[in-house]
Backbone as a ProteinNet text record, in pm:
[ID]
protein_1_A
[PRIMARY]
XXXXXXXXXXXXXXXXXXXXXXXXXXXXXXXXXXXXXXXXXXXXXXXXXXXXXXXXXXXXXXXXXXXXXXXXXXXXXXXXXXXXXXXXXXXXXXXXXXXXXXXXXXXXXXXXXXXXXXXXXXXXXXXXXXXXXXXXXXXXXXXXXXXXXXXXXXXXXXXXXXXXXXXXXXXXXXXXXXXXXXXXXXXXXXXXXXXXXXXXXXXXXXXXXXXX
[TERTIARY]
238.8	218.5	276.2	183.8	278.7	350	390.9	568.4	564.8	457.6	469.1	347.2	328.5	258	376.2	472.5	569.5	621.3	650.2	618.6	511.7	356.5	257.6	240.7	341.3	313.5	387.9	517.1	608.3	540.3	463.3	430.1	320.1	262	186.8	237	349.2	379	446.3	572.4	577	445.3	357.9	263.1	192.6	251	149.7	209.4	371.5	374	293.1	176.4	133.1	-37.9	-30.9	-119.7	-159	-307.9	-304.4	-364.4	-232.1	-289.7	-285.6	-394.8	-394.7	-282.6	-212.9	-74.8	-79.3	-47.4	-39.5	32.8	-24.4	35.2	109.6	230	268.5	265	268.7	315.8	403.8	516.1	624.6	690.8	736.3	799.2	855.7	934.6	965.8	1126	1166.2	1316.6	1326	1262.6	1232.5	1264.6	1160.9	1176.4	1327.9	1346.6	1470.7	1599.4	1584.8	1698.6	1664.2	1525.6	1496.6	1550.5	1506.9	1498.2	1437.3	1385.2	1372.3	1201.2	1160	1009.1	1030.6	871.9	873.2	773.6	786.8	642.7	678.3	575.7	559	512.3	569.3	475.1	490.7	420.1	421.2	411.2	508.4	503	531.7	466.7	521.6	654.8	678.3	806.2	912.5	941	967	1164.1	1235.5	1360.5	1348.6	1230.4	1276.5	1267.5	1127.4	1134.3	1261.6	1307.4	1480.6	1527.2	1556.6	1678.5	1658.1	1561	1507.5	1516.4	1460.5	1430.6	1580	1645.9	1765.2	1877.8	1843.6	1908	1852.8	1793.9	1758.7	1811.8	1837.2	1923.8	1803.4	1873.3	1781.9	1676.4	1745.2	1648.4	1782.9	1720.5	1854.3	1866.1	1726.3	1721.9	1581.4	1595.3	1443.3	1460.4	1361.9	1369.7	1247.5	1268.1	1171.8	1058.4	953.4	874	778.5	681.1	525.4	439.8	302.3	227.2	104	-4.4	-156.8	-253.2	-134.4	-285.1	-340.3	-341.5	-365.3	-301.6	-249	-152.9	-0.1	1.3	95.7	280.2	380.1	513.2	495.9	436.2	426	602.6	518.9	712.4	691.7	753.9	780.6	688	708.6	626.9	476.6	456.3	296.6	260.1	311.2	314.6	251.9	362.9	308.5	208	116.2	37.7	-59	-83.3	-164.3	-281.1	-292.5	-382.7	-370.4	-233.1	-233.9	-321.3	-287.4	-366.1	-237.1	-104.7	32.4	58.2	98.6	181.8	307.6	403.9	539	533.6	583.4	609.7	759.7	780.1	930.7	900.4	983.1	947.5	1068.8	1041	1123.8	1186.2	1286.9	1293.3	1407.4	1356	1431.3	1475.4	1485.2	1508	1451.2	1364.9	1285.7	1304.4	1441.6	1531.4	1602.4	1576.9	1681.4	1576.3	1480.3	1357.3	1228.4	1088.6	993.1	934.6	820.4	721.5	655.2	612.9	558.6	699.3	786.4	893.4	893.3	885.3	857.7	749.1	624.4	524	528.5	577.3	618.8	716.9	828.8	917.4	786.4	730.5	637.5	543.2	481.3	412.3	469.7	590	713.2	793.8	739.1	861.3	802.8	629.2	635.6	468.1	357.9	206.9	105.8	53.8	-42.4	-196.4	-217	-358.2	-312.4	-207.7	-232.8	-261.2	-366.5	-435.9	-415.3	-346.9	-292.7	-203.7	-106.1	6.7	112	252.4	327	397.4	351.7	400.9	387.1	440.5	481.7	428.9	439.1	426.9	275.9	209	112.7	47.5	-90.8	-123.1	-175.9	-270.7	-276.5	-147.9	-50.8	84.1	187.9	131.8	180.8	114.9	29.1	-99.9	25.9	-37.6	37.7	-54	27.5	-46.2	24.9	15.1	14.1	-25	76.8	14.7	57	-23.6	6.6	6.9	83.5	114.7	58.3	3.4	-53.2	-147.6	-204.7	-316.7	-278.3	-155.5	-112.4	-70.6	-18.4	20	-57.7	-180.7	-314.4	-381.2	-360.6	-421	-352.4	-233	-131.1	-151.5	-121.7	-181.5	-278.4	-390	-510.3	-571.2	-510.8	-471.5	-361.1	-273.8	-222.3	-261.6	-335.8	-380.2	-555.2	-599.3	-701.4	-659.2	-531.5	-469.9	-428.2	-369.6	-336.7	-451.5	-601.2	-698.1	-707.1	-724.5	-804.4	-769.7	-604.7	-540.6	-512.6	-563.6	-556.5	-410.6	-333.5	-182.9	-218	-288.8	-288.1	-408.7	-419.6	-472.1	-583.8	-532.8	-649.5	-670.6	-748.7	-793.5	-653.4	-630.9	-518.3	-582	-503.2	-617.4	-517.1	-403.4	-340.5	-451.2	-428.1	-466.6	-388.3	-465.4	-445.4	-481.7	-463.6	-497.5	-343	-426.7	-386.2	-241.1	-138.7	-23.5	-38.2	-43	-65.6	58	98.1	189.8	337.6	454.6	510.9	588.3	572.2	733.7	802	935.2	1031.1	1057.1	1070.1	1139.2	1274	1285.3	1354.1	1488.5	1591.3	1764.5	1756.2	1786.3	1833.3	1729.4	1669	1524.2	1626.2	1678.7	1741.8	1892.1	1897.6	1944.1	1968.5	1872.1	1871.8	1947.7	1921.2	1969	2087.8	2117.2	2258.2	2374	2336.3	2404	2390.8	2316.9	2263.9	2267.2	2351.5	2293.7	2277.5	2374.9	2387.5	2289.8	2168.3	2123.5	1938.6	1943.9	1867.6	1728.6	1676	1573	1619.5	1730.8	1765.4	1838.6	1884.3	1984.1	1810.8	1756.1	1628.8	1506.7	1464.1	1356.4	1411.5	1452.7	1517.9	1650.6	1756.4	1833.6	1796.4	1680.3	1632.6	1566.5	1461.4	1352.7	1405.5	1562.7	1651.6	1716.9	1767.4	1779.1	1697.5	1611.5	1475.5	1463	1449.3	1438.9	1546	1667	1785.3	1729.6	1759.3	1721	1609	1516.2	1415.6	1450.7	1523.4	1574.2	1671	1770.5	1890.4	1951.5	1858.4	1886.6	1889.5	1821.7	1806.7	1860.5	1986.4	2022	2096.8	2174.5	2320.5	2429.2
-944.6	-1082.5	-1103.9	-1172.1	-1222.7	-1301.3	-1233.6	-1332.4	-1548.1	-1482.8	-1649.3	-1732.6	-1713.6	-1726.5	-1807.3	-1736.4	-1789.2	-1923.1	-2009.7	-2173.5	-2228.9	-2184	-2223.5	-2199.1	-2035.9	-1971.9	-2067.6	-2106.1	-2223.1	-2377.2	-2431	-2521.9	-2556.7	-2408.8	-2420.9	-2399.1	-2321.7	-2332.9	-2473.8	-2568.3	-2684.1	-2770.2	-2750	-2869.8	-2832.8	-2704.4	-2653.1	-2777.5	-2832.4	-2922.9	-3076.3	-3067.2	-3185.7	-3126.2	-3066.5	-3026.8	-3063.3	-3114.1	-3154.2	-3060.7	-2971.8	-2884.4	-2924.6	-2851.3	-2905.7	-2855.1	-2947.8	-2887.9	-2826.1	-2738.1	-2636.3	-2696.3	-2646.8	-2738.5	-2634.5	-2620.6	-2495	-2506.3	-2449.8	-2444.6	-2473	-2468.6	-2453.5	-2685.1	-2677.6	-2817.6	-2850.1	-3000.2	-3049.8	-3020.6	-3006.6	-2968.8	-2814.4	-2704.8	-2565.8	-2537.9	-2628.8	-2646.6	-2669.2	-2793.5	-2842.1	-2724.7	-2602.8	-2557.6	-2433.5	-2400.1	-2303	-2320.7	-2405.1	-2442	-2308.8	-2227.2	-2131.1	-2076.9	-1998.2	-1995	-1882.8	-1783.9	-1639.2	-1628.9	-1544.9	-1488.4	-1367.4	-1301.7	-1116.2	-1088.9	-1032.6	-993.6	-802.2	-763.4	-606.2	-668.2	-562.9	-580.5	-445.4	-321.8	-212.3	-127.3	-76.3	-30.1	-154	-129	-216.2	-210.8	-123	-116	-260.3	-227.8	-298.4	-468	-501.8	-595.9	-718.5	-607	-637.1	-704.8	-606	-617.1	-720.3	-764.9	-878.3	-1041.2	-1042.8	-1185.1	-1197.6	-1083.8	-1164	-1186.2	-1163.1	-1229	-1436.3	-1444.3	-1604.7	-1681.1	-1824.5	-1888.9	-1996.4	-1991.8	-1999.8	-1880.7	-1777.6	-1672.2	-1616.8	-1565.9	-1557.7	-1405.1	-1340.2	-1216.5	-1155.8	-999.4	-970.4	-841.5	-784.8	-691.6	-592.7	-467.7	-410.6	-367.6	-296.2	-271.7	-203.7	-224.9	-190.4	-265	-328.9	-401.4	-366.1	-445.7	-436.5	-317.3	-213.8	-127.6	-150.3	16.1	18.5	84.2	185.6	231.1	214.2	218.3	196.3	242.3	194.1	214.4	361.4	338	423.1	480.6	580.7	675.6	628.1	659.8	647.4	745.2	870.8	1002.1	960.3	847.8	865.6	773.6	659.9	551	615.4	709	756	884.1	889.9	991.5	849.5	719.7	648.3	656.8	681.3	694.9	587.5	547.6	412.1	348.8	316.4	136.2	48.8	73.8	34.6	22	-118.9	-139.4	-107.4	-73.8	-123.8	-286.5	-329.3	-453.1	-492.6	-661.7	-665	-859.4	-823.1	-978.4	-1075.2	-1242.4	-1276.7	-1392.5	-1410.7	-1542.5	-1626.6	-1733.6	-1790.3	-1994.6	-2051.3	-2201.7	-2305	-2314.6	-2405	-2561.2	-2565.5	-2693.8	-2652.3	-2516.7	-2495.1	-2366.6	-2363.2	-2225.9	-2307.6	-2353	-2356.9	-2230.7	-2220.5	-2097.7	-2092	-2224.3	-2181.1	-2126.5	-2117.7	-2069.7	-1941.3	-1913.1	-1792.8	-1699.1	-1787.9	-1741.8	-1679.5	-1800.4	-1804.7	-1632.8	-1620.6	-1513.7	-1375.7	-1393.9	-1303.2	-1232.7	-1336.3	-1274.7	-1275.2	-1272.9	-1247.1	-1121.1	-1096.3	-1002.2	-867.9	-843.1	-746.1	-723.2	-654.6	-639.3	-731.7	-801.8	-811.1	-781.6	-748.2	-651.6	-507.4	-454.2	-342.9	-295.2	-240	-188.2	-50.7	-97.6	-9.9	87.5	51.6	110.8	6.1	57.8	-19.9	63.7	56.1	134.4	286	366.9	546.6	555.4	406.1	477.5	426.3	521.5	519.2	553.6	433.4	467.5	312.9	299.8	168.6	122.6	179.2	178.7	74.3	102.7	18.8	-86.1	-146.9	-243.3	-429.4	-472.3	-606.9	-685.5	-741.7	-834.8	-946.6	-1026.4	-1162.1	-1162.2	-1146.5	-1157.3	-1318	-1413	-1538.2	-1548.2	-1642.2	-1658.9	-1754.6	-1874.8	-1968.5	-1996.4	-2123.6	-2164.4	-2234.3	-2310.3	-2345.8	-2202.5	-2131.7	-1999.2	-1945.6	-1936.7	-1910.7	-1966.3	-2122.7	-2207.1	-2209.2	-2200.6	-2184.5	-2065.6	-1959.4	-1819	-1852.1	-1888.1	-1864	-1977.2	-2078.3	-2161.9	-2075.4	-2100	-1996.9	-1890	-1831	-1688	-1799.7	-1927.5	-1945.4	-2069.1	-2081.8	-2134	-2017.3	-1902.8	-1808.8	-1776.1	-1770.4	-1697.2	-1808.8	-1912.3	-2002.9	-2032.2	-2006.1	-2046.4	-1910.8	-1777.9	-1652.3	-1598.7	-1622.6	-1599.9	-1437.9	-1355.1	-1228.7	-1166.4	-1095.4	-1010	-924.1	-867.1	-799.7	-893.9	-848.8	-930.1	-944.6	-1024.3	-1016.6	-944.3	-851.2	-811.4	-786.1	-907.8	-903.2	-969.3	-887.6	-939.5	-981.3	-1126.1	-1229.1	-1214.2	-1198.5	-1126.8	-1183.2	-1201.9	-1245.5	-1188.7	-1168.7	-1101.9	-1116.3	-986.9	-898.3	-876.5	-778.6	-716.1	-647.9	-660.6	-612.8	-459.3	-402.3	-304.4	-241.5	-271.7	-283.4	-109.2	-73.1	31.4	81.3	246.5	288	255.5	260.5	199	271.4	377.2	448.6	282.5	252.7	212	48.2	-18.8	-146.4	-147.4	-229.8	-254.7	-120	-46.5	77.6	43.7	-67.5	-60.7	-127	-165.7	-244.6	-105.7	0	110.1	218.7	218.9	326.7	292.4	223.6	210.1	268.5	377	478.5	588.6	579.9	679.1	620.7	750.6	758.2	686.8	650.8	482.8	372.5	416.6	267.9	234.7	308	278.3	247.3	364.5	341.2	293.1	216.5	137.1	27	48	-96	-209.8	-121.9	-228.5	-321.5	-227.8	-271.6	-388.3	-391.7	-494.1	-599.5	-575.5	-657.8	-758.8	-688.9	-784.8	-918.7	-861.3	-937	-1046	-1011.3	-1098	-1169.2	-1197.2	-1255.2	-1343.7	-1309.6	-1372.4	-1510.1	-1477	-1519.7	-1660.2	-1577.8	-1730.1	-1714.1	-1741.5	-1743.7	-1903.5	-1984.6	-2152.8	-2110.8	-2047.2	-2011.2	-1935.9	-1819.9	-1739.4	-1795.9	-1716.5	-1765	-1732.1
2017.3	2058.9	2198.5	2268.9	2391.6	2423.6	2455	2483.8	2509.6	2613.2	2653.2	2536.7	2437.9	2348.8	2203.5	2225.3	2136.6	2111.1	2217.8	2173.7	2091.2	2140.4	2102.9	1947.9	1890.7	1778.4	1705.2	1739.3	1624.6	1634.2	1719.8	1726.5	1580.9	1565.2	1472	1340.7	1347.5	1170.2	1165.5	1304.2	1276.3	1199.1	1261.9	1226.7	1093.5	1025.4	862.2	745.4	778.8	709	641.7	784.5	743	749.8	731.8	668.2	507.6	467.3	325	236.6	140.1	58.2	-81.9	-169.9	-333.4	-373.1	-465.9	-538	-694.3	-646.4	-759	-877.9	-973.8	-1106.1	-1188.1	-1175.1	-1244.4	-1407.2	-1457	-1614.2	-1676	-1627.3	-1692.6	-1631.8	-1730.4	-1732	-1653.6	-1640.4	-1508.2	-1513.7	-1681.1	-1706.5	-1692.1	-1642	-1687.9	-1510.9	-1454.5	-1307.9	-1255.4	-1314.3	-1221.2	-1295	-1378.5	-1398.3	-1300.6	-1310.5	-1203.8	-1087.3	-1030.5	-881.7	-767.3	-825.7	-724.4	-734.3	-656.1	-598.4	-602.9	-577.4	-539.1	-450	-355.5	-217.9	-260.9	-251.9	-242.4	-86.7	2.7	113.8	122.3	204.9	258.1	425.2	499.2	639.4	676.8	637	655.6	525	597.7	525.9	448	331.7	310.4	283.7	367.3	380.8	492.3	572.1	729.3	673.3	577.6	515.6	451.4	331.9	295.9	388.9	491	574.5	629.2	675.8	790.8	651.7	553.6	489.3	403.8	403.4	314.9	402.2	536.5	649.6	620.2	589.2	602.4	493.1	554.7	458.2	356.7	235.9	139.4	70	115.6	31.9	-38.5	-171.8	-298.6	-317	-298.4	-326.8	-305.9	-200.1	-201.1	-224.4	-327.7	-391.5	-358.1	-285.3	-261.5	-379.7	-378.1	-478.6	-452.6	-526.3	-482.8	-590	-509	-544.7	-501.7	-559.7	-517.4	-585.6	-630.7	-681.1	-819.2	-812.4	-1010	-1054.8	-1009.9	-1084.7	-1184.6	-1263.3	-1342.9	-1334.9	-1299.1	-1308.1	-1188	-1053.4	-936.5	-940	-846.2	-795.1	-653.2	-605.9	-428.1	-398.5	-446.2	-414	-442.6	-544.6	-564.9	-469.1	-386.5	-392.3	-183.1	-147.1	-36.5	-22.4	-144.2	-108.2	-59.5	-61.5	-22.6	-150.6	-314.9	-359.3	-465.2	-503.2	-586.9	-537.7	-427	-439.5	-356.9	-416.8	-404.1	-266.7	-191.7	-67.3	-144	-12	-2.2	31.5	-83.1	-76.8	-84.8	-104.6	-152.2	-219.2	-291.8	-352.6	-338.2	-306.8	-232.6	-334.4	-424.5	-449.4	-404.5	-371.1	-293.9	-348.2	-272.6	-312.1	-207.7	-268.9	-202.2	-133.3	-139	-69.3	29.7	41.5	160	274.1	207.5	328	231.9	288.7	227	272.2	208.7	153.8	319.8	405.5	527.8	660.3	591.3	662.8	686.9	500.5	503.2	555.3	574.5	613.1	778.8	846.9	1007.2	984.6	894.4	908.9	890.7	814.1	748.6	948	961.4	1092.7	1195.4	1237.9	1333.3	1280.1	1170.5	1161.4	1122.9	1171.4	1201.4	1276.5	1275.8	1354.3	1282.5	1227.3	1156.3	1202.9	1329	1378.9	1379.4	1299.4	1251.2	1133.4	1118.1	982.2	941.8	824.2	736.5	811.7	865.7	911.7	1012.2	1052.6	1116.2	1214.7	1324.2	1440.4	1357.2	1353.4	1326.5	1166.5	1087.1	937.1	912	891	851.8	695	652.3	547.6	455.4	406.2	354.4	240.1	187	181.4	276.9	387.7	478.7	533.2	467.5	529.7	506.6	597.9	616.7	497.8	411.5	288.3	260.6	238.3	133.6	6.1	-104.4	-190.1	-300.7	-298.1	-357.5	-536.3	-532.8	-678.9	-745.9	-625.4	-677.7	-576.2	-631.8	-528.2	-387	-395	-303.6	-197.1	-248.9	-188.7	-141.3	-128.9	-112	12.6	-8.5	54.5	215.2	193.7	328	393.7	335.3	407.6	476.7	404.5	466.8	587.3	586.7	664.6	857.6	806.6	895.1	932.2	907.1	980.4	1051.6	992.8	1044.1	1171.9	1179	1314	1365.7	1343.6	1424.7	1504.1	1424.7	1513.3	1619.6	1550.5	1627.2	1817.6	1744.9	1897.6	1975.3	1920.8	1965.3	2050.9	1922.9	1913.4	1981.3	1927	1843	1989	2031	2087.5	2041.1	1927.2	1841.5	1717.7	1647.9	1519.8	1431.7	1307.8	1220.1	1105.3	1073.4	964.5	793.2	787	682.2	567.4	444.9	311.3	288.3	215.6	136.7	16.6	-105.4	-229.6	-349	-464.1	-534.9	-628.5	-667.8	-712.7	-866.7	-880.1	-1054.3	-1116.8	-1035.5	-1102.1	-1043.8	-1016.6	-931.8	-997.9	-928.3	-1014.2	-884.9	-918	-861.2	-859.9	-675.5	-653.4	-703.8	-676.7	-720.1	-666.7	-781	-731.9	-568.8	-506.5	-409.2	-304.8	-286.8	-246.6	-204.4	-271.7	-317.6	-224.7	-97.8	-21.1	79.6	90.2	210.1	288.9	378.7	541.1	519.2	412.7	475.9	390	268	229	308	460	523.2	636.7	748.6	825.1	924.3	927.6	1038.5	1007.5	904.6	891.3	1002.4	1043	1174.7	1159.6	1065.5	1043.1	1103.5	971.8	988.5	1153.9	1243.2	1354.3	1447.2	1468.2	1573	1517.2	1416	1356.6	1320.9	1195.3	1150.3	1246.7	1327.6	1380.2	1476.5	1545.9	1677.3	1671.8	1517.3	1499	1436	1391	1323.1	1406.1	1490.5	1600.3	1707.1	1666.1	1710.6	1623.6	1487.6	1407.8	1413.3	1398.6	1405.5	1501.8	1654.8	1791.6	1752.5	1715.5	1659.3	1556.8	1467.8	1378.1	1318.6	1409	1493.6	1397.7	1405.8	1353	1217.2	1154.4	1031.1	959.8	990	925.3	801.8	729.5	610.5	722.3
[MASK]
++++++++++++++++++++++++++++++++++++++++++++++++++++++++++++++++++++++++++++++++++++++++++++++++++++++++++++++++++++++++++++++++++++++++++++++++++++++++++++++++++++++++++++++++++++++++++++++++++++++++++++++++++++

């Protein structure tokens, strides 16, 4: 993205608030709710150590748990997960509290925090494994994505096309323990210092107003 493009890019997730979307009617009760209090987004932005590291930096997110999502395969390994034949992104699932980060917050964090005109890979890692996705839980979740990526084109944030899926969330299963807070148990290990700190920092810089 270009640089001098970046006012124009927050101007637009400011204004997704008033935007008029259908409200999702969840299932569960209004007493089930208010003990909950908390929401879930699934995204893939690549690797999903770099993911972690970057959204549980933000305040109002409770916990993001790497994984893999989207295919067909059943209770994936890491090993199957990068031959690219599941089906399976690296994903990470986010739940958070919705009084203190909304879902288009997250969204704004989501396409800042890493290519979305790159297909099926993220800088060096390659593989539809690594494809930039959205995956929604509800219809409202749905409706915003697809909204936002159709102001992103419109105002041609993006240089090349955006080519994140938007696609519906099945099923998650949660990566392996070693997998579950990488960069902050690793950080001197050579990813994480020349991939992950660098883009970490960025992100911070970025939303800087927003951290915990």
């Amino acid at each position: 993205m270009k640089k001098h493009v970046l006012a124009i890019y927050i101007l637009i997730f400011s204004s997704l608030s008033g935007f008029a979307f259908h409200t999702f009617k969840s299932s569960v009760t209004s007493t089930q709710a208010a003990a909950l209090q908390t929401e879930t987004a699934t995204f893939a932005t690549g690797c999903f150590w770099c993911g972690e590291a970057k959204f549980s930096q933000l305040k109002g997110v409770l916990k993001v748990t790497p994984g893999y999502t989207g295919g067909l395969t059943e209770n994936p390994s890491y090993e199957e997960v990068c031959t690219g034949t599941t089906g399976h992104a690296e994903a990470f699932s986010i739940v958070y509290d919705p009084s203190l980060i909304s879902y288009d917050e997250l969204l704004e964090a989501f396409f800042l925090s890493h290519d979305p005109t790159q297909l099926n890979r993220q800088g060096n890692d390659v593989g539809t494994q690594y494809r930039s996705a959205i995956f929604y839980h509800n219809e409202n979740q749905k409706q915003r994505a697809k909204y936002c990526i159709a102001q992103l084109k419109e105002k041609k944030i993006y240089e090349r096309n955006i080519v994140t899926e938007v696609t519906a969330f099945i099923k998650f299963y949660n990566a392996e323990s070693y997998h579950q807070e990488y960069y902050k148990k690793h950080p001197n290990q050579a990813y994480c210092r020349y991939v992950i700190q660098p883009e970490l920092e960025k992100f911070r810089e970025i939303f800087k107003k927003k951290l915990k």
